[in-house]
Amino acid sequence: MKIGIYGGSFDPIHNGHIYLAGCAKKEFNLDKIIFVPCNIPPYKNKKILTPALKRVGMIYMGINKEVSFELDLFELIRNEVSYTIDTVKYFKEKFPKDYICFIFGPDAYETFKTWKDYKEIQKLVDLRFAERSFMKDFYLGVRATDIRKLIKRDKSIKGLVNREVEEFIIKNGLYKEV
């Protein structure tokens, strides 16, 4: 089996995440994409705003219509700083005979060489950096940070997240105090 691991805070998951995962699945001929929400980011200036259970709910709502998309809670259950190297080792143990690649969004490419044990990550799995050109048919051009700011200013996020995620955000009053 060919597996793509897609990590991030997904706070909130948005249509750009979903589209990138779909493009990666097709472009790299993957059988499935596993979304791995982080718990405690290794960089101190990044704070997860939404409790894990609510992010898990939004991720599930965002991916549940695609049978080849899955959710793994490894980083959330550990309750430690989320280093990619630990996640890579976990998936190598979980799927020892399978091909595994790690999918990164467009912004990760610039900082990858600052990550803990980045050379070991390169040895253990294939790295797939999704550049903006990779999503040539569609590019949402928005980040989760932008979505949170729109919500705080009572602006519409219609079309940026799927309908269920939007309703969940509204119902739970998320991101009003970003």
Coordinates of N, CA and C in Angstrom, one line a residue, residues 8-14 35-39 48-64 70-77 164-165 168-169:
G8 N -0.5 18.5 10.5 CA -0.8 20.0 10.6 C -1.7 20.2 11.8
S9 N -1.9 21.5 12.1 CA -2.8 21.9 13.2 C -4.2 21.8 12.7
F10 N -4.5 22.0 11.5 CA -5.9 21.9 10.9 C -6.8 22.7 11.8
D11 N -6.5 24.0 12.0 CA -7.2 24.8 13.0 C -7.7 26.1 12.4
P12 N -8.8 26.0 11.5 CA -9.6 24.8 11.2 C -9.1 24.1 9.9
I13 N -9.6 22.9 9.7 CA -9.3 22.3 8.4 C -10.1 23.1 7.4
H14 N -9.6 23.3 6.2 CA -10.3 24.0 5.2 C -10.2 23.4 3.8
F35 N -4.5 12.0 7.8 CA -4.4 13.3 8.4 C -4.0 13.1 9.9
V36 N -3.0 13.8 10.3 CA -2.4 13.7 11.6 C -2.4 15.1 12.3
P37 N -3.4 15.4 13.1 CA -3.4 16.7 13.7 C -2.4 16.8 14.9
C38 N -1.6 17.9 14.9 CA -0.6 18.0 16.0 C -1.2 18.5 17.3
N39 N -0.5 18.2 18.3 CA -1.0 18.6 19.6 C -0.3 19.8 20.1
I48 N -2.0 26.4 19.4 CA -3.2 25.8 18.9 C -4.3 26.5 19.6
L49 N -5.3 27.0 18.9 CA -6.4 27.8 19.5 C -7.5 26.9 19.9
T50 N -7.8 25.8 19.3 CA -9.0 25.1 19.5 C -8.6 23.8 20.2
P51 N -9.4 23.4 21.2 CA -9.2 22.1 21.8 C -9.2 20.9 20.8
A52 N -8.4 19.9 21.2 CA -8.1 18.8 20.3 C -9.4 18.1 19.8
L53 N -10.4 17.9 20.7 CA -11.6 17.2 20.4 C -12.4 18.0 19.3
K54 N -12.4 19.3 19.4 CA -13.1 20.1 18.4 C -12.4 20.0 17.1
R55 N -11.1 20.1 17.1 CA -10.4 20.0 15.8 C -10.6 18.6 15.2
V56 N -10.6 17.5 16.0 CA -10.8 16.2 15.5 C -12.2 16.1 14.9
G57 N -13.2 16.7 15.5 CA -14.5 16.7 14.9 C -14.5 17.4 13.6
M58 N -13.9 18.6 13.5 CA -13.8 19.3 12.2 C -13.1 18.6 11.1
I59 N -12.0 17.9 11.5 CA -11.2 17.2 10.5 C -12.1 16.0 10.0
Y60 N -12.7 15.3 10.9 CA -13.6 14.2 10.5 C -14.7 14.7 9.5
M61 N -15.3 15.8 9.9 CA -16.3 16.4 9.0 C -15.7 16.8 7.6
G62 N -14.5 17.3 7.6 CA -13.9 17.7 6.4 C -13.5 16.5 5.5
I63 N -13.2 15.4 6.1 CA -12.6 14.3 5.3 C -13.5 13.1 5.1
N64 N -14.6 13.0 5.8 CA -15.4 11.8 5.9 C -16.1 11.4 4.6
E70 N -8.1 9.2 6.0 CA -8.3 8.7 7.3 C -7.7 9.8 8.3
L71 N -8.0 9.5 9.6 CA -7.6 10.4 10.7 C -6.8 9.5 11.7
D72 N -5.6 10.0 12.1 CA -4.9 9.3 13.1 C -4.6 10.2 14.2
L73 N -4.8 9.8 15.5 CA -4.7 10.7 16.6 C -3.4 10.5 17.4
F74 N -2.4 9.9 16.7 CA -1.1 9.7 17.4 C -0.5 10.9 18.1
E75 N -0.4 12.0 17.5 CA 0.2 13.2 18.1 C -0.7 13.7 19.2
L76 N -2.0 13.6 19.1 CA -2.9 14.1 20.1 C -2.8 13.3 21.4
I77 N -2.8 12.0 21.2 CA -2.7 11.0 22.3 C -1.5 11.2 23.2
E164 N -20.4 21.5 6.8 CA -20.5 21.0 8.1 C -19.5 21.6 9.0
V165 N -18.3 21.9 8.5 CA -17.3 22.5 9.3 C -17.7 23.9 9.7
F168 N -20.3 23.8 12.4 CA -19.7 23.4 13.6 C -19.0 24.6 14.3
I169 N -18.3 25.4 13.5 CA -17.6 26.6 14.0 C -18.6 27.6 14.5

